[in-house]
PDB file of C-alpha atoms and ligand atoms in Angstrom:
ATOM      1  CA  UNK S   2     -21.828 -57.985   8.814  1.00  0.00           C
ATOM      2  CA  UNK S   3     -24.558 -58.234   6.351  1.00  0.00           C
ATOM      3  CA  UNK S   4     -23.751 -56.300   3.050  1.00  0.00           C
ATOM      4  CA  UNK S   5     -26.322 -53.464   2.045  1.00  0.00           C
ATOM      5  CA  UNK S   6     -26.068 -54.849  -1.588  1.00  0.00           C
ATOM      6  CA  UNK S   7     -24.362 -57.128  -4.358  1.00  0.00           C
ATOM      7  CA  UNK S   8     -20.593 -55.604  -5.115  1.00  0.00           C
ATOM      8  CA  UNK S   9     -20.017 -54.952  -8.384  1.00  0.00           C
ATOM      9  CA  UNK S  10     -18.165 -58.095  -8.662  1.00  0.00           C
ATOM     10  CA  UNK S  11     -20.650 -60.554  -7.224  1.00  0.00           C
ATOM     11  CA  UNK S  12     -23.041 -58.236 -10.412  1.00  0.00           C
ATOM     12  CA  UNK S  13     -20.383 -58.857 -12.872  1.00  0.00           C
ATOM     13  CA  UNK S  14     -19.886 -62.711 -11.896  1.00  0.00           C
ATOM     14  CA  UNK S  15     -23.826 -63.243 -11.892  1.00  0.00           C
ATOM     15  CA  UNK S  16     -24.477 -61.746 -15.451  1.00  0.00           C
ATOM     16  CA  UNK S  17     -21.196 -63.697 -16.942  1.00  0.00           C
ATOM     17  CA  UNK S  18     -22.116 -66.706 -15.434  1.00  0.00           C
ATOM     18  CA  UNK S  19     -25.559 -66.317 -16.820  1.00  0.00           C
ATOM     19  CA  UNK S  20     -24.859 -65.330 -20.451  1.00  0.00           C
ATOM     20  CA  UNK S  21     -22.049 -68.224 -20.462  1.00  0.00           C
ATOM     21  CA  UNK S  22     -24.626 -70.599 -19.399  1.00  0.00           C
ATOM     22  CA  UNK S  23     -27.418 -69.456 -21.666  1.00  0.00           C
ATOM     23  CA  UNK S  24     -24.811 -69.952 -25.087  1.00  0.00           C
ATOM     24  CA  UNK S  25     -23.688 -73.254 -23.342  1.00  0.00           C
ATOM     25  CA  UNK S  26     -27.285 -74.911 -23.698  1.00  0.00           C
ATOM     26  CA  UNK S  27     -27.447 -74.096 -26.819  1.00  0.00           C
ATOM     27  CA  UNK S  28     -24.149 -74.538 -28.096  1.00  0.00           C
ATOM     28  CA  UNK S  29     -24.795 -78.282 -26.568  1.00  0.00           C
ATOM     29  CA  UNK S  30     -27.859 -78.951 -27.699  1.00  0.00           C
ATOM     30  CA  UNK S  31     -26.564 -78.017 -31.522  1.00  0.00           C
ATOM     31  CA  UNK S  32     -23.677 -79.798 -31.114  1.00  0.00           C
ATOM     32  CA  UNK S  33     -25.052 -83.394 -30.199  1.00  0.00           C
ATOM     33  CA  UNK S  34     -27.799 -83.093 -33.079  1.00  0.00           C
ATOM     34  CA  UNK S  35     -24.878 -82.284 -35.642  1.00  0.00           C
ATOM     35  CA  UNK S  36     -23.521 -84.746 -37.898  1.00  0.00           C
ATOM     36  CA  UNK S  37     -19.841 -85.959 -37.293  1.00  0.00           C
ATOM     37  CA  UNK S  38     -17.405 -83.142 -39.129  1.00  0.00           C
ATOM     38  CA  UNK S  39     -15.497 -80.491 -37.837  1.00  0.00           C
ATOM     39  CA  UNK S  40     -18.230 -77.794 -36.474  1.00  0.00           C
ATOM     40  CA  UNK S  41     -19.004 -80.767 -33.937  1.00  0.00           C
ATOM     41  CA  UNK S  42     -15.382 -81.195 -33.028  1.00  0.00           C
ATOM     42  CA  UNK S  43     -15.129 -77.258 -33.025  1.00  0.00           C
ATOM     43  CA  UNK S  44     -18.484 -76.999 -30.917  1.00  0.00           C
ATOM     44  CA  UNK S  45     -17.824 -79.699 -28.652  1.00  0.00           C
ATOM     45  CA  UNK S  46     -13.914 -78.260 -27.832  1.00  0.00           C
ATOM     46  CA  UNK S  47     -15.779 -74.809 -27.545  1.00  0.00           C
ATOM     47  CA  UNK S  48     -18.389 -76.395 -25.167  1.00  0.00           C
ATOM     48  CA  UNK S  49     -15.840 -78.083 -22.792  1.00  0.00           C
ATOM     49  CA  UNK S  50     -13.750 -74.813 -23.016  1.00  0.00           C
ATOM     50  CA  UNK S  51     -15.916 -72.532 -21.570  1.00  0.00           C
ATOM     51  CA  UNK S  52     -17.783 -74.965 -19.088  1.00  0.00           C
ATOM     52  CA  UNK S  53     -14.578 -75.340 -17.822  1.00  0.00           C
ATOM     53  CA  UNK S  54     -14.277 -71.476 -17.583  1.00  0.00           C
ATOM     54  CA  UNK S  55     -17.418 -71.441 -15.996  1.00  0.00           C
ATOM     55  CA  UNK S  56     -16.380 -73.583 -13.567  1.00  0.00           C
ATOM     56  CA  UNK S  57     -13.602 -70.947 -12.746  1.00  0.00           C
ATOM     57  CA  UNK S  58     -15.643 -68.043 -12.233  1.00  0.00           C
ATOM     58  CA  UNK S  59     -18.425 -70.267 -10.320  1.00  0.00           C
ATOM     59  CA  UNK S  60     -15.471 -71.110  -7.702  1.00  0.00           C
ATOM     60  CA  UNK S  61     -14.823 -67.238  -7.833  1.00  0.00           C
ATOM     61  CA  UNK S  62     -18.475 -66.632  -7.456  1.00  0.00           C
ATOM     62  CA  UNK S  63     -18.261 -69.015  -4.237  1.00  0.00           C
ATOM     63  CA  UNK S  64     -15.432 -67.551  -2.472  1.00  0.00           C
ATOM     64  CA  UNK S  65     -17.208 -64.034  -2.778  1.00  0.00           C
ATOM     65  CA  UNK S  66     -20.364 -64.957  -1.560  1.00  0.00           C
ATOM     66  CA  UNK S  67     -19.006 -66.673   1.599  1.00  0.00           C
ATOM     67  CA  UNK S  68     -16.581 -63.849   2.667  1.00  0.00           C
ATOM     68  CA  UNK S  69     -18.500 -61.013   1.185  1.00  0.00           C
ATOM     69  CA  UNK S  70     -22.522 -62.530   1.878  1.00  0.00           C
ATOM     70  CA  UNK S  71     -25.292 -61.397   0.131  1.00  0.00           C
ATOM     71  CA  UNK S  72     -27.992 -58.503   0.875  1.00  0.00           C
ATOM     72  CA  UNK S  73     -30.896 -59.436   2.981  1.00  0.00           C
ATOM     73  CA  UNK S  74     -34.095 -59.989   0.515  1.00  0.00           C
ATOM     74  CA  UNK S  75     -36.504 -57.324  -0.348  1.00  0.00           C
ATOM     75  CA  UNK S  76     -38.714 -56.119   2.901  1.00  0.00           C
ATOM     76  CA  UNK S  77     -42.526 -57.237   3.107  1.00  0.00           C
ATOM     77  CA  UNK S  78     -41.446 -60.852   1.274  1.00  0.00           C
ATOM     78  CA  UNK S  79     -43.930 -63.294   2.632  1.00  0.00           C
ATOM     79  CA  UNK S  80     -42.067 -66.288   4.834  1.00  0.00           C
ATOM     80  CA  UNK S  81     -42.670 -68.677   2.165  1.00  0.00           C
ATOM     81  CA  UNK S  82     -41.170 -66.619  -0.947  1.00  0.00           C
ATOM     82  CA  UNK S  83     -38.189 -65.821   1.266  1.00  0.00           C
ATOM     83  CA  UNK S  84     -37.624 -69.617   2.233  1.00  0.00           C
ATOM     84  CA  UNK S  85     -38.259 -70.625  -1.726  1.00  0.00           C
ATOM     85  CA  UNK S  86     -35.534 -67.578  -2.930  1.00  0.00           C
ATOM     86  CA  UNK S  87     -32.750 -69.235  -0.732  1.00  0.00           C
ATOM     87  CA  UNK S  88     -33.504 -72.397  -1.193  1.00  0.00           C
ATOM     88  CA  UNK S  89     -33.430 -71.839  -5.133  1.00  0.00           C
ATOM     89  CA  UNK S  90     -30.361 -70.092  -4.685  1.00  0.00           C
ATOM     90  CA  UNK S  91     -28.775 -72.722  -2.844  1.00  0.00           C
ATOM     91  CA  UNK S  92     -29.519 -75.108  -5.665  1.00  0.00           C
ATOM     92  CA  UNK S  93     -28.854 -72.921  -8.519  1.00  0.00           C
ATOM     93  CA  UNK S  94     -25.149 -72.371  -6.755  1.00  0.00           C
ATOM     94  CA  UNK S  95     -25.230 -76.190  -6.133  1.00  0.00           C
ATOM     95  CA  UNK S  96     -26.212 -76.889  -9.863  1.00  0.00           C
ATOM     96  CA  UNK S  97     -23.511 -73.984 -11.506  1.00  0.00           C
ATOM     97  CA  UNK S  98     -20.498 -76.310  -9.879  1.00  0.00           C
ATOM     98  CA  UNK S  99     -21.862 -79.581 -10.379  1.00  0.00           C
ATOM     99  CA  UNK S 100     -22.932 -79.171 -14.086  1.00  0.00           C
ATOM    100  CA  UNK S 101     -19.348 -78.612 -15.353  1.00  0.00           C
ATOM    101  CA  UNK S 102     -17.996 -80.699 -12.874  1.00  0.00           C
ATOM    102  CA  UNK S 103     -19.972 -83.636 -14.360  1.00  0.00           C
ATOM    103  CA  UNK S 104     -19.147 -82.841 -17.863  1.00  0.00           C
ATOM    104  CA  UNK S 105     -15.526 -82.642 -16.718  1.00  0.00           C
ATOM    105  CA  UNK S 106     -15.630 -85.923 -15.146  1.00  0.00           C
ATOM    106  CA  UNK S 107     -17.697 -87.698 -17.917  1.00  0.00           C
ATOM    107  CA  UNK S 108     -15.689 -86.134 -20.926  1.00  0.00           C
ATOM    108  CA  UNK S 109     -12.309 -87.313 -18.807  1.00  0.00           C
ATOM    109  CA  UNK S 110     -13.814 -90.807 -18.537  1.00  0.00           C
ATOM    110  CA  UNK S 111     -15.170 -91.553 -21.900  1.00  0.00           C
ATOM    111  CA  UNK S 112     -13.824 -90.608 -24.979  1.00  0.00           C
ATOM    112  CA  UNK S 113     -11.814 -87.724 -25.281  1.00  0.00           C
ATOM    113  CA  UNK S 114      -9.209 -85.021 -23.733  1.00  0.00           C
ATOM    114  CA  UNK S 115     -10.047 -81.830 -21.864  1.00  0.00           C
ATOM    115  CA  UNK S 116      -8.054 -79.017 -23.427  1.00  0.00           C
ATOM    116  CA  UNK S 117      -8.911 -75.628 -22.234  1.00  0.00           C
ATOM    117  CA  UNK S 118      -8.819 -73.624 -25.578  1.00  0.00           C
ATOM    118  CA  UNK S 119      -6.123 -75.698 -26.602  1.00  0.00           C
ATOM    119  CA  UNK S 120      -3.671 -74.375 -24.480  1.00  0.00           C
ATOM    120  CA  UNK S 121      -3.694 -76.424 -21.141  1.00  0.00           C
ATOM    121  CA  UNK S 122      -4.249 -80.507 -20.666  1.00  0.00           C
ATOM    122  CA  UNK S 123      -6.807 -80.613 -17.695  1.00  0.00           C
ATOM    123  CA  UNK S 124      -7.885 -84.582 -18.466  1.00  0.00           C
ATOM    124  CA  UNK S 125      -9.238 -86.148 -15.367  1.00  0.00           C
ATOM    125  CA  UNK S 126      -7.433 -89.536 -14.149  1.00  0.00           C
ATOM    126  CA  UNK S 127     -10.591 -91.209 -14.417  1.00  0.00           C
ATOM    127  CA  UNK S 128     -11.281 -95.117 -14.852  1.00  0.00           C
ATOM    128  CA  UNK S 129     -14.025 -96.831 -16.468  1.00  0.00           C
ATOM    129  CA  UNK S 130     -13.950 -96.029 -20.221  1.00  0.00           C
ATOM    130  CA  UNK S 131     -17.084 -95.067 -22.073  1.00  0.00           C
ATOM    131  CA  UNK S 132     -19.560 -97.153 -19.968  1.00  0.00           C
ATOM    132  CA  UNK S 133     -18.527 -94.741 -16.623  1.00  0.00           C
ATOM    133  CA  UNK S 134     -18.379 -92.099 -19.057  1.00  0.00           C
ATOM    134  CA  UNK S 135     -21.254 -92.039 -20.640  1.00  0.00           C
ATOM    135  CA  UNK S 136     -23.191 -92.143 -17.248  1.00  0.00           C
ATOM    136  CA  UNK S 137     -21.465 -89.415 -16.193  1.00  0.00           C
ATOM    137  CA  UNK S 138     -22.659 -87.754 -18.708  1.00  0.00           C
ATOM    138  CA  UNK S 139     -26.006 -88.795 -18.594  1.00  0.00           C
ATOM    139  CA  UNK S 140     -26.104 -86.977 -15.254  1.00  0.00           C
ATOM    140  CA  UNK S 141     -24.704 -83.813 -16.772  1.00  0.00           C
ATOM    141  CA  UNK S 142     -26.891 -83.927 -19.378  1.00  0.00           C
ATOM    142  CA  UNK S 143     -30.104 -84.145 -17.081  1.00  0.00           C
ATOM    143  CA  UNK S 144     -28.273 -81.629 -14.132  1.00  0.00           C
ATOM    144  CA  UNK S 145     -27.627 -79.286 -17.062  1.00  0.00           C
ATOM    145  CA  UNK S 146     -31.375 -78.977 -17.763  1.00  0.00           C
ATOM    146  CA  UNK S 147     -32.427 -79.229 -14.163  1.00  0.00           C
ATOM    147  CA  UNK S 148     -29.974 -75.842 -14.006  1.00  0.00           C
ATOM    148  CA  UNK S 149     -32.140 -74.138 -16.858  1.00  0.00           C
ATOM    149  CA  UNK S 150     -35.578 -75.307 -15.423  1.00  0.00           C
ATOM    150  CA  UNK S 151     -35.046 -73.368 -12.329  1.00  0.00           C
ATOM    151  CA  UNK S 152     -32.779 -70.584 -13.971  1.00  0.00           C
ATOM    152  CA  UNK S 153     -36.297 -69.900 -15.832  1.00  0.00           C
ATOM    153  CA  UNK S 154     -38.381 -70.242 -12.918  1.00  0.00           C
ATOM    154  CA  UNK S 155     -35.857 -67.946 -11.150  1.00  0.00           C
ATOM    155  CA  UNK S 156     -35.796 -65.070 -14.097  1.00  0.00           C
ATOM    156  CA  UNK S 157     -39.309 -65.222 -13.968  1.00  0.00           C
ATOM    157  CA  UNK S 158     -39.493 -64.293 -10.070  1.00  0.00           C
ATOM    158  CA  UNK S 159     -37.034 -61.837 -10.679  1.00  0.00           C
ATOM    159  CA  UNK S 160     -39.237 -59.844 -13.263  1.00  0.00           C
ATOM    160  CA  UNK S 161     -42.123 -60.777 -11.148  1.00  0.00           C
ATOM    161  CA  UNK S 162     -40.860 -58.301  -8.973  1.00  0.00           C
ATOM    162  CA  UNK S 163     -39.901 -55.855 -11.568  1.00  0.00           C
ATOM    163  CA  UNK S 164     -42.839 -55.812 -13.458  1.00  0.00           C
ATOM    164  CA  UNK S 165     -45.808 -56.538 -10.855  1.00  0.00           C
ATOM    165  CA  UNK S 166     -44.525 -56.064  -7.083  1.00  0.00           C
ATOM    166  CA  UNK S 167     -42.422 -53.220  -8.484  1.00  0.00           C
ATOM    167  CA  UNK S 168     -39.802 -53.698  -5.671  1.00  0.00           C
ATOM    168  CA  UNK S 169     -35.938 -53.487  -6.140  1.00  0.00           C
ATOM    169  CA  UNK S 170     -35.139 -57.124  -6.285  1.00  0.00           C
ATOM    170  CA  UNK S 171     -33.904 -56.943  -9.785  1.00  0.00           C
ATOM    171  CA  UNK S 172     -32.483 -53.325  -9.763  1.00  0.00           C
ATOM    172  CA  UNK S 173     -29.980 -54.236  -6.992  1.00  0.00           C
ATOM    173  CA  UNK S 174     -28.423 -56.835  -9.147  1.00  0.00           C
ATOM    174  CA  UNK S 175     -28.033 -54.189 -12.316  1.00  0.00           C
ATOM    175  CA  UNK S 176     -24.934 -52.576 -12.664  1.00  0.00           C
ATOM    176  CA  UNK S 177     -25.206 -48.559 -11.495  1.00  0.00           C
ATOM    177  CA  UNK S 178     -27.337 -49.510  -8.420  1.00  0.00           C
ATOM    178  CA  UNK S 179     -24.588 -49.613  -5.744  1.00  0.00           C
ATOM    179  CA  UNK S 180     -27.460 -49.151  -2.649  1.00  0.00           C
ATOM    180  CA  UNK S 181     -30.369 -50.994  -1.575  1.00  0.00           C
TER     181      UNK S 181
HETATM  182  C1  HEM G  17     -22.125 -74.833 -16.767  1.00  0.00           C
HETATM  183  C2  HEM G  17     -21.502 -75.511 -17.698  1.00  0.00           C
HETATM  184  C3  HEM G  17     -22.159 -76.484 -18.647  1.00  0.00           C
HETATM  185  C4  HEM G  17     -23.458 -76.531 -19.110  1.00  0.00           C
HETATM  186  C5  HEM G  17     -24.625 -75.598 -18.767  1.00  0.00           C
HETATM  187  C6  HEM G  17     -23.554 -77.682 -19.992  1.00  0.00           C
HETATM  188  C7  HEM G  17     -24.708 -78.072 -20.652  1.00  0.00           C
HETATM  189  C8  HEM G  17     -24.830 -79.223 -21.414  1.00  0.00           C
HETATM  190  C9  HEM G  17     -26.068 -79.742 -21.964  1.00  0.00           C
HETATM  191  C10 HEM G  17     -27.453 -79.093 -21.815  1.00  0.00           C
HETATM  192  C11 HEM G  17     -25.771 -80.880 -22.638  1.00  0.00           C
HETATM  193  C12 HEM G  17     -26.766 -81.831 -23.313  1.00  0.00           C
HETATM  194  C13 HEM G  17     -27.030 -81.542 -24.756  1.00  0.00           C
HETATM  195  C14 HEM G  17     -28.048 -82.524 -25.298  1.00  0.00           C
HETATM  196  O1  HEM G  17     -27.829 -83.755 -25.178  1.00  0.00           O
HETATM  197  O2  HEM G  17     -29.085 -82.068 -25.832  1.00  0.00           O
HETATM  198  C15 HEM G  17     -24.338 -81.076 -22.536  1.00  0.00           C
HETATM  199  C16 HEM G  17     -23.645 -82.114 -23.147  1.00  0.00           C
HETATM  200  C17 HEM G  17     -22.289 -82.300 -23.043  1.00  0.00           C
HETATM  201  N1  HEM G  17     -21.411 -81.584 -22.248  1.00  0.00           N
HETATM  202 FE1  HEM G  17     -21.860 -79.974 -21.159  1.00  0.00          FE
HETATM  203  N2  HEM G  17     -22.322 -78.287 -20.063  1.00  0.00           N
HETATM  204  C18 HEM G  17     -21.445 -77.597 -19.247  1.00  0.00           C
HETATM  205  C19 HEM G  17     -20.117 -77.881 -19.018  1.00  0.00           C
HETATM  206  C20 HEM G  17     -19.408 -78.915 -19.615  1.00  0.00           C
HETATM  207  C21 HEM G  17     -17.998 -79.205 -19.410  1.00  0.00           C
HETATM  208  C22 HEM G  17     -17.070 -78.415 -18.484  1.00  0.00           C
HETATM  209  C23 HEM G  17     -17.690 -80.280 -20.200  1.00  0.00           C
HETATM  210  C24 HEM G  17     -16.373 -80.987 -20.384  1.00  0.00           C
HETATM  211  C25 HEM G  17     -15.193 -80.506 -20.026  1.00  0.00           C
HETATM  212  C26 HEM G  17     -18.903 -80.673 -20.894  1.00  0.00           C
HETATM  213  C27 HEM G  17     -18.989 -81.714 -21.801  1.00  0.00           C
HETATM  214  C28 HEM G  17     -20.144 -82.117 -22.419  1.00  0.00           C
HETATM  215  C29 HEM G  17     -20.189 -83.203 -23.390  1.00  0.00           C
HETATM  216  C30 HEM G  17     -19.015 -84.033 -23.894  1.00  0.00           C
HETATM  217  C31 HEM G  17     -21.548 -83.305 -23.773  1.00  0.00           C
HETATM  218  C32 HEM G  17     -22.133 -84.247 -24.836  1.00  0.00           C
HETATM  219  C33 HEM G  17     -22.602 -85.522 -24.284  1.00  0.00           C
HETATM  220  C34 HEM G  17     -23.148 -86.348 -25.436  1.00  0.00           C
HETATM  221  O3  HEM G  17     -22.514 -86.387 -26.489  1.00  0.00           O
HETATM  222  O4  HEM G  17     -24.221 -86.906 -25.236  1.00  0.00           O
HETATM  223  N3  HEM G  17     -19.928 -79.828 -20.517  1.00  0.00           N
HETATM  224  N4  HEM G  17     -23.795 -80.058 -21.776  1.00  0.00           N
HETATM  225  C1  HEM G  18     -28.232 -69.375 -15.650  1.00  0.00           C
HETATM  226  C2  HEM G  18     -28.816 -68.283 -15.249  1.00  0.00           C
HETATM  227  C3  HEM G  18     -28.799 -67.778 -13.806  1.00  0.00           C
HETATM  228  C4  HEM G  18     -28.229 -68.302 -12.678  1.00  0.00           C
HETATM  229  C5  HEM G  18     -27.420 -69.590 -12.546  1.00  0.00           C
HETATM  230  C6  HEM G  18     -28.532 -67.382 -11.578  1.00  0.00           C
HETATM  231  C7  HEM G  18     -28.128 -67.580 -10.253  1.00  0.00           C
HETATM  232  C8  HEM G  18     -28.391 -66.716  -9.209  1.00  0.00           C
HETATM  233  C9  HEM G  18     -27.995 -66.922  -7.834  1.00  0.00           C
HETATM  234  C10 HEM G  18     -27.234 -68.148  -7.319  1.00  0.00           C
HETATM  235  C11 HEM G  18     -28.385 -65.832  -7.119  1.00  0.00           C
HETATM  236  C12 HEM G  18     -28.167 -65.587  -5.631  1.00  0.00           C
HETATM  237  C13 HEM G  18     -27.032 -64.613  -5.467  1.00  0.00           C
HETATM  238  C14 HEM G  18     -26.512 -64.569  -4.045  1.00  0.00           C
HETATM  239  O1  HEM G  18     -27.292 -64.437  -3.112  1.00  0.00           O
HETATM  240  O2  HEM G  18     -25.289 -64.669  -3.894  1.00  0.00           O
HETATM  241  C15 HEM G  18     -29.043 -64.939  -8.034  1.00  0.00           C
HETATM  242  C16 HEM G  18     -29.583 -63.719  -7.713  1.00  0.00           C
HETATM  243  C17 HEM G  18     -30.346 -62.960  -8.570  1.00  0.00           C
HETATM  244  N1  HEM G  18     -30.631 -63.230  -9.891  1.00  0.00           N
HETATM  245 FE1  HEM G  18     -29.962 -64.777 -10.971  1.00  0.00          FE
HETATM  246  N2  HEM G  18     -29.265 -66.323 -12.061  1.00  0.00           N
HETATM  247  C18 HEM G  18     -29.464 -66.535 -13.420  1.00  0.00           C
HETATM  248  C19 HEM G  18     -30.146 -65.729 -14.296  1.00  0.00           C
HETATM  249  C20 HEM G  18     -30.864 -64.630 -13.920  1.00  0.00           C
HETATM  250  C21 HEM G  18     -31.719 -63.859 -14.803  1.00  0.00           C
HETATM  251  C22 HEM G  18     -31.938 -64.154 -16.301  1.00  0.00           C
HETATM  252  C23 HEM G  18     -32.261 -62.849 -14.039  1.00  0.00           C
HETATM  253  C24 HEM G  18     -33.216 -61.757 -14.427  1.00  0.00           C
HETATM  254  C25 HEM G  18     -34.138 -61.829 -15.336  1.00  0.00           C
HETATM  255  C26 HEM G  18     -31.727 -62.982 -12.695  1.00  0.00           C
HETATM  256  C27 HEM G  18     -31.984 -62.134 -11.642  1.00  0.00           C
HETATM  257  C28 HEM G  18     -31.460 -62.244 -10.371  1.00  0.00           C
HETATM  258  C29 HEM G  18     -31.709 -61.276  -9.305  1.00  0.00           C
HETATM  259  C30 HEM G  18     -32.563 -60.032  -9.413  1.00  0.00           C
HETATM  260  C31 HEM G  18     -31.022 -61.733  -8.181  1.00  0.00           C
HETATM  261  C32 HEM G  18     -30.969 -61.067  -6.796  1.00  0.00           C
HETATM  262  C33 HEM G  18     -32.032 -61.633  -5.918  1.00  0.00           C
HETATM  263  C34 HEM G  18     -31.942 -61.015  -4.543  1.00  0.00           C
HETATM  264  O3  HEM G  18     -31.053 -61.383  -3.798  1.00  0.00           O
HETATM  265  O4  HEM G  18     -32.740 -60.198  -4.226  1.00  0.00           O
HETATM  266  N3  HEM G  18     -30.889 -64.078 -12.657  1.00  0.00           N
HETATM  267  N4  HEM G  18     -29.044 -65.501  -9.299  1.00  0.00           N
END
């Protein structure tokens, strides 16, 4: 049966996942413009880290959705809007798993270990060295920004709504607003 709104969970998962991918970007994009030294070795083991944790609630994130499902969109959308909100969806849930994936892969491949916070060896068995790598990473790097591209585009509907339509698409995914 179609849920009358987001659980508190599927709430709690979306702002995490948000905020974690917000200080990601920007954690990554200092960390490749540093010079070699330790803050790059700290922000790059920091980066893979929590994409990697990411990764873990995104799975989460996936399971809930499919046996929970999500409320049905705002009444008196136009046809369009409503075909352009799941279809970003779809490839904002697509993007959230393949970014880290990628960075998993290409990190495994290339150059150096995966170590969640130190504390658990999660390198890939992958072949190919830095050339594989590197293209792996190449993709991760351009997914990664394809992922905040539509993440903007997608903040900006949802405070379309807020602010100009004045519906309850954004209200229903704060925490405190348990009905439709
Ligand atoms: C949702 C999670 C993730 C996001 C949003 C993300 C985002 C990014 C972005 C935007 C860059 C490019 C920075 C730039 O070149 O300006 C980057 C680079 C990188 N990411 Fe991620 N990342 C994520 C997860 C991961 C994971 C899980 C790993 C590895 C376990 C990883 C490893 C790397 C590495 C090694 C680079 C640097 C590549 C280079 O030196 O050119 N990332 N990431
Ligand atoms: C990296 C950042 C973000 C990602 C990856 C993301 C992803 C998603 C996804 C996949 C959904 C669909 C949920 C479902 O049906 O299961 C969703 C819903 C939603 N998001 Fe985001 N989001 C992000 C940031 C934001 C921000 C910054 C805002 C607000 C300014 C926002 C507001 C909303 C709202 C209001 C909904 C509910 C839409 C509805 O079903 O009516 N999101 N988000």
């Amino acid at each position: 049966m179609t849920p009358t709104h987001y659980s508190s969970t599927q709430k709690a998962l979306h702002w995490v996942v948000a905020v974690l991918i917000a200080g990601l970007v920007l954690v990554a994009i200092t960390m490749v413009n540093l010079g070699e030294g330790d803050l790059q070795n700290r922000l790059y083991e920091l980066h893979k880290s929590f994409g990697l944790t990411v990764l873990a609630l995104v799975l989460a994130r996936i399971l809930v959705r499919l046996s929970r499902g999500a409320p049905e969109l705002e009444a008196g959308i136009p046809a369009w809007q409503r075909r352009a909100a799941h279809a970003s969806h779809a490839a904002l849930y697509g993007l959230i798993l393949l970014v880290p994936l990628l960075g998993w892969a290409g990190t495994s491949a290339c150059c150096a270990p995966v170590n969640w916070f130190g504390l658990v060896s999660l390198t890939l068995p992958i072949s190919g060295g830095m050339p594989v790598g590197e293209r792996i990473l190449g993709v991760h790097k351009l997914a990664a920004f394809l992922l905040v591209f539509l993440a903007l585009i997608h903040a900006a509907a949802a405070l379309h709504h807020h602010l100009i339509r004045r519906d309850g698409t954004l209200r229903r995914m704060l925490p405190g607003h348990g009905r439709v």
